Short mmCIF file of C-alpha atoms in Angstrom, two decimals:
data_model
loop_
_atom_site.label_atom_id
_atom_site.label_comp_id
_atom_site.label_asym_id
_atom_site.label_seq_id
_atom_site.Cartn_x
_atom_site.Cartn_y
_atom_site.Cartn_z
CA UNK A 1 72.17 30.09 -120.62
CA UNK A 2 73.15 32.70 -118.08
CA UNK A 3 70.56 35.17 -119.33
CA UNK A 4 67.84 32.52 -119.30
CA UNK A 5 68.84 31.47 -115.81
CA UNK A 6 68.68 35.05 -114.58
CA UNK A 7 65.25 35.47 -116.10
CA UNK A 8 63.96 32.31 -114.45
CA UNK A 9 65.53 33.19 -111.10
CA UNK A 10 64.26 36.77 -111.03
CA UNK A 11 61.20 37.28 -108.79
CA UNK A 12 57.84 37.69 -110.39
CA UNK A 13 56.46 41.21 -110.32
CA UNK A 14 53.69 41.81 -107.84
CA UNK A 15 50.25 42.11 -109.42
CA UNK A 16 49.18 45.67 -109.87
CA UNK A 17 45.85 47.06 -108.78
CA UNK A 18 43.65 46.36 -105.74
CA UNK A 19 43.29 42.73 -104.50
CA UNK A 20 40.27 40.84 -105.82
CA UNK A 21 37.20 41.07 -103.65
CA UNK A 22 35.93 37.90 -102.02
CA UNK A 23 32.17 37.62 -102.21
CA UNK A 24 30.68 37.36 -98.75
CA UNK A 25 27.04 36.95 -99.75
CA UNK A 26 27.24 33.16 -99.93
CA UNK A 27 29.16 32.99 -96.65
CA UNK A 28 26.60 35.22 -94.94
CA UNK A 29 23.72 33.11 -96.25
CA UNK A 30 25.32 29.90 -94.99
CA UNK A 31 25.98 31.40 -91.58
CA UNK A 32 22.42 32.70 -91.37
CA UNK A 33 20.99 29.28 -92.19
CA UNK A 34 23.17 27.67 -89.54
CA UNK A 35 22.04 30.09 -86.87
CA UNK A 36 18.43 29.71 -87.94
CA UNK A 37 18.70 25.93 -87.61
CA UNK A 38 20.29 26.25 -84.16
CA UNK A 39 17.56 28.61 -83.00
CA UNK A 40 14.88 26.27 -84.34
CA UNK A 41 16.24 23.26 -82.49
CA UNK A 42 16.74 25.35 -79.35
CA UNK A 43 13.08 26.38 -79.43
CA UNK A 44 11.99 22.76 -79.93
CA UNK A 45 14.05 21.66 -76.93
CA UNK A 46 12.84 24.50 -74.71
CA UNK A 47 9.12 24.08 -75.45
CA UNK A 48 8.63 21.33 -72.82
CA UNK A 49 10.64 23.38 -70.33
CA UNK A 50 8.37 26.35 -70.95
CA UNK A 51 5.24 24.26 -70.38
CA UNK A 52 6.70 22.78 -67.20
CA UNK A 53 7.67 26.17 -65.85
CA UNK A 54 4.48 28.11 -66.53
CA UNK A 55 2.25 25.24 -65.39
CA UNK A 56 4.10 24.99 -62.09
CA UNK A 57 2.92 28.52 -61.25
CA UNK A 58 -0.75 27.92 -62.12
CA UNK A 59 -3.53 27.23 -59.70
CA UNK A 60 -5.68 24.10 -59.73
CA UNK A 61 -8.33 25.48 -62.07
CA UNK A 62 -5.84 27.27 -64.28
CA UNK A 63 -3.57 24.25 -64.87
CA UNK A 64 -5.59 22.67 -67.66
CA UNK A 65 -4.33 20.99 -70.86
CA UNK A 66 -6.39 23.41 -72.96
CA UNK A 67 -4.37 26.31 -71.49
CA UNK A 68 -0.97 24.63 -71.48
CA UNK A 69 0.63 27.38 -73.58
CA UNK A 70 -0.98 30.30 -71.78
CA UNK A 71 0.64 32.18 -68.94
CA UNK A 72 -0.91 31.79 -65.46
CA UNK A 73 -3.92 33.94 -64.77
CA UNK A 74 -2.77 34.14 -61.15
CA UNK A 75 0.85 33.36 -60.30
CA UNK A 76 1.17 31.18 -57.21
CA UNK A 77 3.95 29.35 -55.34
CA UNK A 78 1.61 26.87 -53.65
CA UNK A 79 2.54 24.13 -56.12
CA UNK A 80 6.22 24.53 -55.33
CA UNK A 81 5.59 24.42 -51.59
CA UNK A 82 3.44 21.29 -51.90
CA UNK A 83 5.95 19.56 -54.18
CA UNK A 84 8.86 20.38 -51.88
CA UNK A 85 7.01 19.05 -48.84
CA UNK A 86 6.28 15.80 -50.66
CA UNK A 87 9.67 15.34 -52.33
CA UNK A 88 12.25 16.79 -49.94
CA UNK A 89 12.75 13.54 -47.93
CA UNK A 90 13.14 11.57 -51.16
CA UNK A 91 15.60 14.14 -52.52
CA UNK A 92 17.75 13.67 -49.43
CA UNK A 93 17.59 9.89 -49.91
CA UNK A 94 18.60 10.29 -53.55
CA UNK A 95 21.62 12.30 -52.50
CA UNK A 96 22.47 9.60 -49.97
CA UNK A 97 22.39 7.09 -52.84
CA UNK A 98 24.09 8.86 -55.71
CA UNK A 99 26.99 10.49 -53.84
CA UNK A 100 28.56 7.35 -52.32
CA UNK A 101 27.69 5.13 -55.28
CA UNK A 102 29.29 7.59 -57.72
CA UNK A 103 32.46 7.96 -55.65
CA UNK A 104 32.87 4.23 -54.97
CA UNK A 105 32.23 3.15 -58.55
CA UNK A 106 34.59 5.85 -59.85
CA UNK A 107 37.38 4.73 -57.53
CA UNK A 108 36.92 1.05 -58.38
CA UNK A 109 36.78 1.85 -62.09
CA UNK A 110 39.98 3.86 -61.75
CA UNK A 111 41.77 0.93 -60.14
CA UNK A 112 40.47 -1.49 -62.77
CA UNK A 113 41.39 0.85 -65.61
CA UNK A 114 44.91 1.36 -64.30
CA UNK A 115 45.57 -2.35 -63.87
CA UNK A 116 44.13 -3.25 -67.27
CA UNK A 117 45.93 -0.41 -69.08
CA UNK A 118 49.33 -0.25 -67.43
CA UNK A 119 49.88 -3.39 -65.37
CA UNK A 120 49.39 -6.07 -67.99
CA UNK A 121 48.91 -9.68 -67.01
CA UNK A 122 47.96 -12.84 -68.84
CA UNK A 123 44.29 -12.74 -69.84
CA UNK A 124 43.89 -9.00 -69.24
CA UNK A 125 42.01 -8.50 -72.52
CA UNK A 126 39.62 -11.35 -71.67
CA UNK A 127 38.95 -9.87 -68.23
CA UNK A 128 38.33 -6.45 -69.78
CA UNK A 129 35.91 -7.93 -72.32
CA UNK A 130 34.00 -9.76 -69.61
CA UNK A 131 33.71 -6.55 -67.59
CA UNK A 132 32.35 -4.72 -70.62
CA UNK A 133 29.62 -7.34 -71.03
CA UNK A 134 27.93 -5.70 -68.06
CA UNK A 135 27.24 -2.62 -70.19
CA UNK A 136 25.22 -4.55 -72.75
CA UNK A 137 23.01 -6.68 -70.50
CA UNK A 138 19.57 -5.05 -70.11
CA UNK A 139 18.54 -4.48 -66.53
CA UNK A 140 15.17 -6.09 -67.21
CA UNK A 141 16.85 -9.37 -68.16
CA UNK A 142 18.47 -9.82 -64.74
CA UNK A 143 15.88 -8.22 -62.50
CA UNK A 144 14.36 -11.44 -61.16
CA UNK A 145 17.66 -13.23 -60.33
CA UNK A 146 19.04 -9.95 -59.02
CA UNK A 147 16.08 -9.60 -56.70
CA UNK A 148 16.65 -13.13 -55.41
CA UNK A 149 20.36 -12.40 -54.92
CA UNK A 150 19.60 -9.31 -52.86
CA UNK A 151 17.20 -11.32 -50.71
CA UNK A 152 19.80 -14.04 -50.18
CA UNK A 153 22.45 -11.49 -49.20
CA UNK A 154 20.11 -9.90 -46.72
CA UNK A 155 20.87 -6.34 -47.79
CA UNK A 156 18.20 -3.93 -46.49
CA UNK A 157 15.96 -2.51 -49.19
CA UNK A 158 16.10 1.14 -50.01
CA UNK A 159 19.29 3.18 -49.80
CA UNK A 160 21.81 0.36 -49.01
CA UNK A 161 20.56 -1.91 -51.80
CA UNK A 162 20.47 0.88 -54.37
CA UNK A 163 24.00 1.99 -53.48
CA UNK A 164 25.27 -1.54 -53.99
CA UNK A 165 23.46 -1.96 -57.32
CA UNK A 166 24.62 1.36 -58.75
CA UNK A 167 28.20 0.63 -57.72
CA UNK A 168 28.16 -2.81 -59.35
CA UNK A 169 26.46 -1.67 -62.55
CA UNK A 170 28.66 1.41 -62.77
CA UNK A 171 31.94 -0.53 -62.80
CA UNK A 172 31.87 -1.48 -66.53
CA UNK A 173 31.47 2.06 -67.86
CA UNK A 174 33.89 3.55 -65.32
CA UNK A 175 36.47 0.89 -66.13
CA UNK A 176 36.16 1.62 -69.84
CA UNK A 177 36.57 5.38 -69.40
CA UNK A 178 39.56 5.10 -67.08
CA UNK A 179 41.27 2.43 -69.16
CA UNK A 180 41.02 4.58 -72.27
CA UNK A 181 42.40 7.53 -70.35
CA UNK A 182 45.30 5.65 -68.76
CA UNK A 183 46.47 4.36 -72.13
CA UNK A 184 47.30 7.99 -72.98
CA UNK A 185 49.50 8.44 -69.90
CA UNK A 186 53.19 8.50 -70.95
CA UNK A 187 54.84 5.20 -70.25
CA UNK A 188 57.90 7.02 -68.90
CA UNK A 189 55.94 8.11 -65.81
CA UNK A 190 55.15 4.53 -64.90
CA UNK A 191 58.70 3.41 -65.56
CA UNK A 192 60.07 6.25 -63.42
CA UNK A 193 57.95 5.04 -60.52
CA UNK A 194 59.19 1.49 -60.95
CA UNK A 195 62.81 2.67 -61.07
CA UNK A 196 62.26 4.50 -57.78
CA UNK A 197 60.98 1.27 -56.25
CA UNK A 198 57.25 2.04 -56.31
CA UNK A 199 54.93 -0.93 -56.58
CA UNK A 200 51.57 -1.05 -58.30
CA UNK A 201 49.55 0.62 -55.53
CA UNK A 202 52.24 3.22 -54.83
CA UNK A 203 52.50 4.08 -58.51
CA UNK A 204 48.75 4.42 -58.74
CA UNK A 205 48.39 6.54 -55.61
CA UNK A 206 51.37 8.88 -56.10
CA UNK A 207 51.67 9.16 -59.88
CA UNK A 208 48.49 8.12 -61.69
CA UNK A 209 45.75 9.28 -59.32
CA UNK A 210 46.82 12.96 -59.21
CA UNK A 211 46.59 13.24 -63.01
CA UNK A 212 43.23 11.46 -63.21
CA UNK A 213 41.06 14.48 -62.36
CA UNK A 214 39.59 14.90 -65.91
CA UNK A 215 38.42 11.29 -66.01
CA UNK A 216 37.06 11.47 -62.48
CA UNK A 217 34.97 14.48 -63.46
CA UNK A 218 33.53 12.60 -66.44
CA UNK A 219 32.80 9.46 -64.44
CA UNK A 220 31.29 11.29 -61.46
CA UNK A 221 28.95 13.31 -63.69
CA UNK A 222 27.95 10.19 -65.61
CA UNK A 223 27.32 8.11 -62.50
CA UNK A 224 25.54 10.92 -60.68
CA UNK A 225 23.13 11.43 -63.57
CA UNK A 226 22.51 7.71 -64.11
CA UNK A 227 21.87 6.98 -60.44
CA UNK A 228 19.73 10.07 -59.92
CA UNK A 229 17.47 9.35 -62.89
CA UNK A 230 17.17 5.62 -62.20
CA UNK A 231 13.62 4.37 -61.84
CA UNK A 232 13.74 0.64 -62.58
CA UNK A 233 16.02 -0.35 -59.70
CA UNK A 234 14.18 2.07 -57.43
CA UNK A 235 10.80 0.50 -58.15
CA UNK A 236 12.04 -3.06 -57.55
CA UNK A 237 14.25 -2.47 -54.53
CA UNK A 238 12.64 0.38 -52.63
CA UNK A 239 9.27 1.87 -51.72
CA UNK A 240 7.75 5.29 -51.32
CA UNK A 241 9.00 5.35 -47.71
CA UNK A 242 12.66 4.55 -48.42
CA UNK A 243 13.06 5.15 -52.16
CA UNK A 244 14.67 7.95 -54.19
CA UNK A 245 13.04 10.99 -55.73
CA UNK A 246 11.99 9.21 -58.94
CA UNK A 247 9.67 6.91 -56.98
CA UNK A 248 8.33 9.81 -54.93
CA UNK A 249 7.67 11.85 -58.07
CA UNK A 250 5.79 8.95 -59.64
CA UNK A 251 3.67 8.56 -56.52
CA UNK A 252 3.06 12.31 -56.42
CA UNK A 253 1.69 12.31 -59.95
CA UNK A 254 -0.32 9.10 -59.70
CA UNK A 255 -1.61 9.91 -56.23
CA UNK A 256 -3.33 12.99 -57.58
CA UNK A 257 -4.57 11.11 -60.67
CA UNK A 258 -2.81 13.78 -62.73
CA UNK A 259 -5.48 16.33 -61.79
CA UNK A 260 -3.11 18.75 -60.08
CA UNK A 261 -0.78 19.39 -62.98
CA UNK A 262 0.88 22.33 -61.27
CA UNK A 263 2.19 20.22 -58.39
CA UNK A 264 3.39 17.50 -60.78
CA UNK A 265 5.24 20.03 -62.94
CA UNK A 266 6.85 21.69 -59.92
CA UNK A 267 7.89 18.28 -58.63
CA UNK A 268 9.43 17.40 -62.00
CA UNK A 269 11.45 20.60 -61.92
CA UNK A 270 12.62 19.88 -58.38
CA UNK A 271 13.67 16.36 -59.41
CA UNK A 272 15.63 17.55 -62.45
CA UNK A 273 17.30 20.53 -60.77
CA UNK A 274 20.33 18.68 -59.26
CA UNK A 275 21.43 17.08 -62.53
CA UNK A 276 20.85 20.38 -64.34
CA UNK A 277 23.09 22.19 -61.88
CA UNK A 278 25.77 19.52 -62.21
CA UNK A 279 25.89 19.93 -65.99
CA UNK A 280 25.83 23.73 -65.79
CA UNK A 281 28.71 23.86 -63.31
CA UNK A 282 30.80 20.97 -64.64
CA UNK A 283 29.69 20.70 -68.26
CA UNK A 284 32.88 22.14 -69.76
CA UNK A 285 34.99 19.81 -67.63
CA UNK A 286 32.84 16.89 -68.79
CA UNK A 287 33.60 17.57 -72.46
CA UNK A 288 37.27 18.26 -71.71
CA UNK A 289 37.58 15.02 -69.75
CA UNK A 290 36.06 13.03 -72.60
CA UNK A 291 38.46 14.56 -75.11
CA UNK A 292 41.49 14.07 -72.88
CA UNK A 293 41.29 10.32 -73.35
CA UNK A 294 40.38 10.35 -77.02
CA UNK A 295 43.77 11.29 -78.46
CA UNK A 296 46.87 9.31 -77.64
CA UNK A 297 49.97 11.35 -76.96
#
């Protein structure tokens, strides 16, 4: 028994010879196919950008659909100058709309999310469900009564009306994002504030708000993009004189009967540049903010 036990307990001898080779041909082929697929989809996505860019530098006679893929025969910046002259006032109005509407809706959504996540009351789930209904109602379904409501309230058309509408329609999605984020906040932080005598607003302002930066980044990017690209509200509640850049871009294209493609393409690039810059600068924070509220801990 002792001899058998010693045999079983003795370590196994290490295998002699060189370690077996792991074939890398299959791994290399898989990696090559993945990169090839990524490059293919990247080219597909960038094709419209290429057409927009090269057409914006073409003259009137050169910007023709038959030569959409060709480089300009004569590079010119006249289209960019014309587009900027036509769109710059509308771009300023768009900034006047999206900046306050994004900040206000983010702050209100943060308050709603905190109350619904950490300051429970009777019927909180019902209230949260009713708020979320606003995300699933198509804008087209409420456009006529909404127009009558704006007229009854006497809100001036243009920038003030669009700020109000984007704030109201941004509350459901901002509330959802903040509520999901605040459910991941350790309960001990809230209890510590209550032990120190902090009420709901004090707890929110001193404890919860300073750690809400990731969610604020997500919400501000989301609201900025949604409000900047909005066209339906802008058409109904503004005009070419007091509307955002989407209305001005539409008028720029239709006013020329789509004959001056270079100006239209330059205008489209001007209109998309702010949101592009926002995603380039804050894109990594956007993804990180989304993930911060996806795992409870």
